[in-house]
Amino acid sequence: MAAMMSSIGREGEHHHQLTGDSLISLSSKNRKCYSRRDSSRLNDRNAAATGDDSPLLRRCPSRQQSFRRDVEHAAAETFLLTSLSFTLLRYLGVGYRWISKLLALGFYAFLLMPGFLQVGYYYFFSSQVHRSIVYGDQPRNRLDLYLPKNDDGPKPVVAFVTGGAWIIGYKAWGSLLGQRLAERDVIVACIDYRNFPQGTISDMVQDVSEGISFVCNNIADYGGDPNRVYLVGQSAGAHIAACALLEQSMKESREEEGISWSVSQIKAYFGISGGYNILNLVNHFHQRGLYRSIFLSIMEGEESLKKFSPEVMVQDPSTTNAVALLPPIVLIHGSVDYSIPSDASKTFTYALRTAGVHADLILYDGKTHTDLFIQDPLRGGRDELVEDILGYIHAGDVEALTKDAMASTGRRLVPELILSLASKISPF
């Protein structure tokens, strides 16, 4: 849900501009996989859920047990979210901007509900979706796994961080992307994290970093290849994931102890519709209803804005050694994104290249903040975002690229008329 933004609602084919190399020749370095498998945490939890010591059963509890566990978890989460909502309302006060945005968001979601219900059915009842796997000790330290149907060898893995304006993010927002990529033989892990006011930006970055660590160190148990892990973030999730990646590289450059994963394990980072220079976005967000006082509270005060602005940090001479450790980076943006203007990706790409990082920029003409993430998948047909991500993941793999070229396109989930209407009332 800043995963839930708007759409131009155009029909026909949309062309995009690719800046830089069209495909990264991702080097197959010998990437050390830090093995920090906390068997007492992972196995004991799953064994408790199944009552069996079989490794397979520990990973795959029965659907009935899994559903009951999800219902109990949902009840506890509902109580918690209700309490947090009242806390958030005290922060927001009475303001016409956010109230009008909230009402528009409700109507927008209502119009797209036919598509959301179909995605929800897949999310709750597909055997390929493993929901709410615990990865840490903090609230909302859970992730969802989307697994391909075939198990003919280790699969590439996408660790995905959803958006949500740092306030309403949730792992289930990644269902559309998770389903599409799983259908193309890629495992997707959608990482949940604490939102404001349950946590501030430091908590979010910490949660995402721990989720990435879990994926890197445990994904082999689910058929994933720990040497082919890709980090993807969307909107606020793109910002948080970029902060986590840069923070980890800084820890490694200082040779800190207790590192549980390495940036060398990440083959590439994809930032979709993200903002990376928070200093430049405070006023923009205020005008769009995310008031300055709230945003500064999320970012832990004005004095912390530089620290949580990856674009600024990569230009700091003190981070030179850390920046050298970063993986290839691909920034993706719609040209008519009003929630986070595409200049955010353009300037970050320039800063990265100036610092010596391999960075590509993909701009989609006429696309808004959520065309790529919501409207286009609901529209069906060829999904440009998925195809471009797969182009990087499968680069050099002739067999996989051939399968991609022959793959069937997604079916339409929402009529075009409804998509067009939803785009007109969207708050984004």
Coordinates of N, CA, C and O in Angstrom, one line a residue, residues 180-319:
R180 N 4.0 -14.5 -9.3 CA 4.5 -14.5 -10.7 C 6.0 -15.1 -10.8 O 6.3 -15.8 -11.7
L181 N 6.8 -14.7 -9.8 CA 8.2 -15.2 -9.8 C 8.2 -16.7 -9.5 O 9.1 -17.4 -10.1
A182 N 7.4 -17.2 -8.6 CA 7.4 -18.6 -8.3 C 7.0 -19.4 -9.5 O 7.5 -20.6 -9.7
E183 N 6.1 -18.9 -10.3 CA 5.7 -19.6 -11.5 C 6.8 -19.7 -12.5 O 6.7 -20.5 -13.4
R184 N 7.8 -18.9 -12.3 CA 9.0 -18.9 -13.2 C 10.2 -19.5 -12.6 O 11.3 -19.1 -12.9
D185 N 10.0 -20.3 -11.6 CA 11.1 -21.1 -10.9 C 12.0 -20.3 -10.1 O 13.2 -20.6 -9.9
V186 N 11.5 -19.3 -9.4 CA 12.2 -18.4 -8.5 C 11.5 -18.5 -7.1 O 10.3 -18.3 -7.0
I187 N 12.3 -18.8 -6.1 CA 11.7 -18.7 -4.7 C 11.7 -17.3 -4.3 O 12.7 -16.5 -4.5
V188 N 10.6 -16.9 -3.6 CA 10.5 -15.5 -3.1 C 10.2 -15.6 -1.6 O 9.3 -16.3 -1.2
A189 N 11.0 -14.8 -0.9 CA 10.8 -14.7 0.5 C 10.3 -13.2 0.8 O 11.1 -12.3 0.6
C190 N 9.1 -13.0 1.2 CA 8.5 -11.7 1.5 C 8.7 -11.4 3.0 O 8.1 -12.1 3.9
I191 N 9.6 -10.5 3.3 CA 10.0 -10.2 4.7 C 9.1 -9.1 5.3 O 9.0 -8.0 4.8
D192 N 8.5 -9.5 6.5 CA 7.7 -8.5 7.2 C 8.7 -7.8 8.2 O 9.8 -8.3 8.5
Y193 N 8.2 -6.6 8.7 CA 9.1 -5.8 9.6 C 8.2 -4.9 10.4 O 7.0 -4.6 10.0
R194 N 8.7 -4.4 11.5 CA 7.9 -3.5 12.3 C 7.7 -2.2 11.6 O 8.6 -1.7 11.0
N195 N 6.4 -1.7 11.7 CA 6.1 -0.4 11.1 C 5.9 0.6 12.2 O 5.9 0.3 13.4
F196 N 5.9 1.9 11.8 CA 5.6 2.9 12.8 C 4.2 2.9 13.1 O 3.3 2.7 12.3
P197 N 3.8 3.1 14.4 CA 4.6 3.5 15.6 C 5.2 2.3 16.4 O 5.7 2.5 17.5
Q198 N 5.0 1.1 15.9 CA 5.6 -0.1 16.6 C 7.1 0.0 16.6 O 7.7 -0.5 17.5
G199 N 7.7 0.6 15.6 CA 9.1 0.8 15.5 C 9.4 2.0 14.7 O 8.6 2.5 14.0
T200 N 10.7 2.4 14.7 CA 11.2 3.5 13.9 C 12.1 2.9 12.9 O 12.3 1.7 12.8
I201 N 12.8 3.8 12.1 CA 13.5 3.3 10.9 C 14.7 2.4 11.3 O 14.9 1.4 10.6
S202 N 15.3 2.6 12.5 CA 16.4 1.7 12.9 C 15.8 0.3 13.2 O 16.5 -0.7 12.8
D203 N 14.6 0.2 13.7 CA 14.0 -1.1 14.0 C 13.7 -1.8 12.6 O 13.8 -3.0 12.5
M204 N 13.2 -1.0 11.7 CA 12.8 -1.6 10.4 C 14.1 -2.1 9.7 O 14.0 -3.2 9.1
V205 N 15.2 -1.4 9.7 CA 16.4 -1.8 9.1 C 16.9 -3.0 9.8 O 17.4 -4.0 9.1
Q206 N 16.9 -3.1 11.1 CA 17.3 -4.2 11.8 C 16.5 -5.5 11.5 O 17.1 -6.6 11.3
D207 N 15.2 -5.3 11.4 CA 14.3 -6.4 11.1 C 14.6 -7.0 9.7 O 14.8 -8.2 9.5
V208 N 14.7 -6.1 8.7 CA 15.0 -6.5 7.4 C 16.4 -7.2 7.3 O 16.5 -8.2 6.6
S209 N 17.3 -6.7 8.0 CA 18.7 -7.3 7.9 C 18.6 -8.7 8.5 O 19.2 -9.6 8.0
E210 N 17.9 -8.9 9.6 CA 17.8 -10.2 10.2 C 17.0 -11.1 9.3 O 17.3 -12.3 9.2
G211 N 16.0 -10.6 8.5 CA 15.2 -11.4 7.6 C 16.1 -11.9 6.4 O 16.1 -13.0 6.0
I212 N 17.0 -11.0 5.9 CA 17.9 -11.3 4.9 C 18.9 -12.4 5.4 O 19.2 -13.4 4.7
S213 N 19.3 -12.3 6.6 CA 20.2 -13.3 7.2 C 19.6 -14.6 7.3 O 20.2 -15.6 6.9
F214 N 18.3 -14.7 7.7 CA 17.6 -15.9 7.7 C 17.5 -16.6 6.3 O 17.8 -17.8 6.1
V215 N 17.2 -15.7 5.3 CA 17.1 -16.3 3.9 C 18.5 -16.8 3.5 O 18.6 -18.0 3.0
C216 N 19.6 -16.1 3.7 CA 20.9 -16.5 3.3 C 21.3 -17.8 3.9 O 21.9 -18.7 3.3
N217 N 21.0 -18.0 5.2 CA 21.5 -19.1 6.0 C 20.5 -20.3 6.0 O 21.0 -21.4 6.5
N218 N 19.3 -20.1 5.6 CA 18.3 -21.2 5.7 C 17.6 -21.6 4.5 O 16.9 -22.6 4.4
I219 N 17.8 -20.8 3.4 CA 16.9 -21.0 2.2 C 17.2 -22.4 1.5 O 16.4 -22.9 0.8
A220 N 18.4 -22.9 1.7 CA 18.8 -24.2 1.2 C 17.8 -25.3 1.7 O 17.5 -26.3 1.0
D221 N 17.3 -25.1 2.9 CA 16.3 -26.1 3.4 C 15.0 -26.1 2.7 O 14.3 -27.1 2.8
Y222 N 14.8 -25.1 1.9 CA 13.5 -25.0 1.2 C 13.7 -25.1 -0.3 O 12.9 -24.8 -1.1
G223 N 14.9 -25.5 -0.7 CA 15.2 -25.7 -2.1 C 15.8 -24.6 -2.8 O 16.0 -24.6 -4.1
G224 N 16.3 -23.5 -2.1 CA 16.9 -22.4 -2.7 C 18.4 -22.5 -2.7 O 19.0 -23.3 -2.0
D225 N 19.0 -21.7 -3.6 CA 20.4 -21.7 -3.8 C 21.0 -20.5 -3.0 O 20.7 -19.3 -3.4
P226 N 21.7 -20.7 -1.9 CA 22.2 -19.6 -1.1 C 23.2 -18.8 -1.8 O 23.6 -17.7 -1.3
N227 N 23.7 -19.2 -2.9 CA 24.7 -18.5 -3.7 C 24.0 -17.7 -4.8 O 24.7 -17.0 -5.6
R228 N 22.7 -17.7 -4.9 CA 21.9 -16.9 -5.9 C 20.8 -16.2 -5.2 O 19.6 -16.5 -5.5
V229 N 21.1 -15.3 -4.3 CA 20.1 -14.5 -3.6 C 20.1 -13.1 -4.1 O 21.1 -12.5 -4.2
Y230 N 18.9 -12.6 -4.4 CA 18.7 -11.3 -4.9 C 17.8 -10.5 -4.0 O 16.8 -11.0 -3.5
L231 N 18.2 -9.3 -3.7 CA 17.4 -8.4 -2.7 C 16.6 -7.5 -3.6 O 17.1 -6.8 -4.4
V232 N 15.3 -7.4 -3.3 CA 14.4 -6.5 -4.0 C 13.5 -5.8 -3.0 O 13.0 -6.3 -2.0
G233 N 13.4 -4.5 -3.2 CA 12.5 -3.6 -2.3 C 11.7 -2.8 -3.2 O 12.0 -2.4 -4.3
Q234 N 10.5 -2.4 -2.6 CA 9.5 -1.6 -3.4 C 9.1 -0.4 -2.5 O 8.7 -0.6 -1.3
S235 N 9.2 0.8 -3.0 CA 8.7 2.0 -2.4 C 9.5 2.2 -1.0 O 10.7 2.2 -1.0
A236 N 8.8 2.3 0.1 CA 9.5 2.4 1.4 C 10.4 1.2 1.6 O 11.4 1.3 2.2
G237 N 9.9 0.0 1.1 CA 10.8 -1.2 1.3 C 12.1 -1.1 0.5 O 13.1 -1.7 0.9
A238 N 12.1 -0.4 -0.6 CA 13.3 -0.2 -1.4 C 14.3 0.7 -0.5 O 15.5 0.4 -0.5
H239 N 13.7 1.7 0.1 CA 14.6 2.5 1.0 C 15.2 1.7 2.2 O 16.4 1.8 2.4
I240 N 14.3 1.0 2.8 CA 14.7 0.2 4.0 C 15.8 -0.9 3.6 O 16.8 -1.0 4.3
A241 N 15.5 -1.6 2.5 CA 16.4 -2.6 2.0 C 17.8 -2.0 1.6 O 18.8 -2.6 1.9
A242 N 17.8 -0.8 1.0 CA 19.0 -0.1 0.6 C 19.8 0.3 1.9 O 21.0 0.1 1.9
C243 N 19.1 0.8 2.9 CA 19.7 1.1 4.2 C 20.4 -0.1 4.8 O 21.5 -0.1 5.3
A244 N 19.6 -1.3 4.8 CA 20.1 -2.5 5.4 C 21.4 -3.0 4.7 O 22.3 -3.4 5.3
L245 N 21.4 -2.9 3.3 CA 22.5 -3.3 2.5 C 23.7 -2.5 2.8 O 24.8 -3.0 3.0
L246 N 23.5 -1.2 2.8 CA 24.6 -0.3 3.1 C 25.2 -0.4 4.5 O 26.4 -0.4 4.7
E247 N 24.3 -0.5 5.5 CA 24.7 -0.7 6.9 C 25.5 -2.0 7.0 O 26.5 -2.0 7.7
Q248 N 25.1 -3.1 6.3 CA 25.8 -4.3 6.4 C 27.2 -4.2 5.8 O 28.2 -4.7 6.3
S249 N 27.3 -3.5 4.7 CA 28.6 -3.3 4.0 C 29.5 -2.5 4.9 O 30.8 -2.7 5.0
M250 N 29.0 -1.5 5.7 CA 29.8 -0.7 6.6 C 30.3 -1.6 7.7 O 31.4 -1.4 8.2
K251 N 29.5 -2.5 8.2 CA 29.9 -3.4 9.3 C 31.0 -4.3 8.8 O 32.0 -4.5 9.5
E252 N 30.9 -4.8 7.6 CA 32.0 -5.6 7.0 C 33.3 -4.9 6.8 O 34.3 -5.4 7.0
S253 N 33.1 -3.6 6.3 CA 34.3 -2.9 6.1 C 35.1 -2.5 7.4 O 36.3 -2.4 7.4
R254 N 34.4 -2.5 8.5 CA 35.0 -2.3 9.8 C 35.4 -3.6 10.5 O 35.9 -3.6 11.6
E255 N 35.1 -4.7 9.8 CA 35.4 -6.0 10.3 C 34.8 -6.3 11.7 O 35.5 -6.8 12.6
E256 N 33.6 -5.9 11.8 CA 32.9 -6.1 13.1 C 32.6 -7.6 13.3 O 32.5 -8.4 12.4
E257 N 32.5 -8.0 14.6 CA 32.3 -9.3 14.9 C 30.7 -9.6 14.9 O 29.9 -8.6 15.0
G258 N 30.4 -10.8 14.9 CA 29.0 -11.2 14.9 C 28.2 -11.0 13.7 O 26.9 -10.9 13.7
I259 N 28.9 -10.9 12.5 CA 28.2 -10.7 11.3 C 27.5 -12.1 10.8 O 28.2 -13.1 10.7
S260 N 26.2 -12.1 10.6 CA 25.5 -13.3 10.3 C 25.3 -13.5 8.8 O 24.8 -14.6 8.4
W261 N 25.5 -12.5 8.0 CA 25.3 -12.6 6.5 C 26.3 -11.6 5.9 O 26.7 -10.6 6.6
S262 N 26.6 -11.8 4.6 CA 27.5 -10.9 3.9 C 26.9 -10.3 2.7 O 26.1 -11.0 2.0
V263 N 27.2 -9.1 2.4 CA 26.7 -8.5 1.1 C 27.2 -9.2 -0.1 O 26.6 -9.2 -1.2
S264 N 28.3 -10.0 0.1 CA 28.8 -10.8 -1.1 C 27.9 -11.9 -1.4 O 28.0 -12.5 -2.5
Q265 N 26.9 -12.2 -0.5 CA 25.9 -13.3 -0.8 C 24.8 -12.7 -1.7 O 24.0 -13.5 -2.2
I266 N 24.7 -11.4 -1.8 CA 23.6 -10.8 -2.6 C 24.1 -10.6 -4.0 O 25.0 -9.8 -4.2
K267 N 23.5 -11.3 -5.0 CA 24.0 -11.2 -6.3 C 23.7 -9.8 -7.0 O 24.4 -9.3 -7.8
A268 N 22.5 -9.2 -6.6 CA 22.2 -7.9 -7.1 C 21.0 -7.3 -6.2 O 20.3 -8.1 -5.6
Y269 N 20.9 -6.0 -6.2 CA 19.9 -5.4 -5.5 C 19.0 -4.6 -6.5 O 19.5 -3.9 -7.3
F270 N 17.7 -4.8 -6.4 CA 16.7 -4.1 -7.2 C 15.8 -3.2 -6.4 O 15.2 -3.6 -5.4
G271 N 15.9 -1.9 -6.6 CA 15.1 -0.9 -5.9 C 13.9 -0.5 -6.8 O 14.2 0.2 -7.9
I272 N 12.7 -0.7 -6.5 CA 11.5 -0.4 -7.3 C 10.8 0.8 -6.7 O 10.3 0.8 -5.5
S273 N 10.8 1.9 -7.4 CA 10.0 3.1 -7.0 C 10.4 3.6 -5.6 O 9.5 4.0 -4.8
G274 N 11.7 3.6 -5.3 CA 12.2 3.9 -4.0 C 12.7 5.4 -3.9 O 12.9 6.0 -4.9
G275 N 12.8 5.8 -2.6 CA 13.4 7.1 -2.4 C 14.7 6.9 -1.5 O 14.6 6.2 -0.5
Y276 N 15.8 7.5 -1.9 CA 17.1 7.2 -1.4 C 17.8 8.4 -0.8 O 18.8 8.3 -0.1
N277 N 17.2 9.6 -1.0 CA 17.7 10.8 -0.4 C 16.6 11.4 0.4 O 15.8 12.2 -0.1
I278 N 16.5 11.0 1.7 CA 15.3 11.4 2.5 C 15.3 12.9 2.8 O 14.3 13.5 3.0
L279 N 16.5 13.5 2.8 CA 16.6 14.9 3.0 C 15.8 15.7 2.0 O 15.2 16.7 2.3
N280 N 15.8 15.2 0.8 CA 15.1 15.9 -0.3 C 13.6 15.6 -0.4 O 12.9 16.1 -1.2
L281 N 13.1 14.6 0.4 CA 11.8 14.2 0.3 C 10.9 14.6 1.5 O 9.6 14.4 1.4
V282 N 11.4 15.2 2.5 CA 10.6 15.6 3.6 C 9.5 16.5 3.2 O 8.3 16.3 3.6
N283 N 9.8 17.6 2.5 CA 8.7 18.5 2.1 C 7.7 17.9 1.1 O 6.5 18.2 1.2
H284 N 8.3 17.1 0.2 CA 7.4 16.4 -0.8 C 6.4 15.5 -0.1 O 5.2 15.6 -0.4
F285 N 6.8 14.7 0.9 CA 5.9 13.8 1.6 C 4.9 14.7 2.4 O 3.7 14.3 2.5
H286 N 5.3 15.8 3.0 CA 4.4 16.6 3.8 C 3.3 17.1 2.9 O 2.1 17.1 3.4
Q287 N 3.6 17.5 1.7 CA 2.6 18.0 0.8 C 1.6 17.0 0.4 O 0.5 17.2 0.1
R288 N 2.1 15.7 0.4 CA 1.2 14.6 0.0 C 0.5 13.9 1.2 O -0.1 12.9 1.0
G289 N 0.6 14.5 2.4 CA -0.1 13.9 3.5 C 0.6 13.2 4.5 O 0.1 12.8 5.6
L290 N 1.9 12.9 4.3 CA 2.8 12.2 5.3 C 3.5 13.4 6.0 O 4.6 13.8 5.6
Y291 N 2.8 13.9 7.0 CA 3.3 15.2 7.6 C 4.7 15.1 8.2 O 5.2 14.1 8.6
R292 N 5.3 16.3 8.1 CA 6.7 16.4 8.5 C 6.9 15.8 9.9 O 7.9 15.1 10.2
S293 N 6.1 16.2 10.9 CA 6.3 15.7 12.3 C 6.3 14.2 12.4 O 7.0 13.6 13.1
I294 N 5.3 13.6 11.6 CA 5.3 12.1 11.6 C 6.5 11.5 10.9 O 7.1 10.6 11.5
F295 N 6.9 12.0 9.8 CA 8.0 11.5 9.0 C 9.3 11.6 9.8 O 10.1 10.7 9.8
L296 N 9.5 12.7 10.5 CA 10.7 12.9 11.3 C 10.7 12.0 12.5 O 11.8 11.5 12.9
S297 N 9.5 11.7 13.0 CA 9.4 10.7 14.1 C 9.8 9.3 13.6 O 10.5 8.5 14.2
I298 N 9.4 9.0 12.4 CA 9.7 7.7 11.8 C 11.2 7.6 11.6 O 11.9 6.6 11.9
M299 N 11.8 8.7 11.1 CA 13.2 8.7 10.8 C 14.1 9.1 12.0 O 15.3 9.3 11.8
E300 N 13.5 9.2 13.2 CA 14.3 9.4 14.4 C 14.9 10.8 14.5 O 16.0 11.0 15.0
G301 N 14.2 11.8 13.9 CA 14.7 13.1 14.0 C 15.4 13.6 12.8 O 16.0 12.9 12.0
E302 N 15.5 14.9 12.7 CA 16.1 15.6 11.6 C 17.6 15.2 11.5 O 18.2 15.1 10.4
E303 N 18.2 15.0 12.7 CA 19.6 14.8 12.7 C 20.0 13.4 12.1 O 21.1 13.1 11.8
S304 N 19.0 12.5 12.0 CA 19.2 11.2 11.4 C 19.0 11.0 9.9 O 19.1 10.0 9.4
L305 N 18.5 12.1 9.3 CA 18.1 12.0 7.9 C 19.3 11.6 7.0 O 19.1 10.9 6.1
K306 N 20.4 12.2 7.3 CA 21.6 11.9 6.5 C 22.0 10.4 6.6 O 22.2 9.7 5.6
K307 N 21.9 9.9 7.8 CA 22.3 8.5 8.1 C 21.4 7.5 7.3 O 21.9 6.5 6.9
F308 N 20.1 7.9 7.2 CA 19.2 7.0 6.5 C 18.9 7.5 5.1 O 17.8 7.2 4.6
S309 N 19.8 8.2 4.5 CA 19.8 8.5 3.1 C 20.9 7.9 2.3 O 22.0 8.4 2.3
P310 N 20.7 6.7 1.8 CA 21.7 5.9 1.1 C 22.5 6.8 0.0 O 23.7 6.6 -0.2
E311 N 21.7 7.6 -0.7 CA 22.3 8.4 -1.7 C 23.4 9.4 -1.2 O 24.5 9.6 -1.7
V312 N 23.1 9.9 0.0 CA 24.0 10.8 0.7 C 25.2 10.0 1.2 O 26.4 10.4 1.1
M313 N 24.9 8.9 1.8 CA 26.0 8.1 2.5 C 27.0 7.5 1.5 O 28.2 7.5 1.8
V314 N 26.6 7.1 0.3 CA 27.6 6.6 -0.6 C 28.5 7.6 -1.2 O 29.6 7.3 -1.7
Q315 N 28.2 8.9 -1.0 CA 29.1 10.0 -1.4 C 30.0 10.5 -0.3 O 30.9 11.3 -0.5
D316 N 29.8 9.9 0.9 CA 30.6 10.3 2.1 C 32.0 9.6 2.0 O 32.0 8.4 1.8
P317 N 33.1 10.3 2.0 CA 34.4 9.7 1.8 C 34.7 8.6 2.9 O 35.4 7.7 2.6
S318 N 34.0 8.7 4.1 CA 34.2 7.7 5.1 C 33.7 6.4 4.8 O 34.0 5.4 5.4
T319 N 32.8 6.3 3.8 CA 32.2 5.0 3.4 C 32.8 4.4 2.2 O 32.2 3.4 1.6

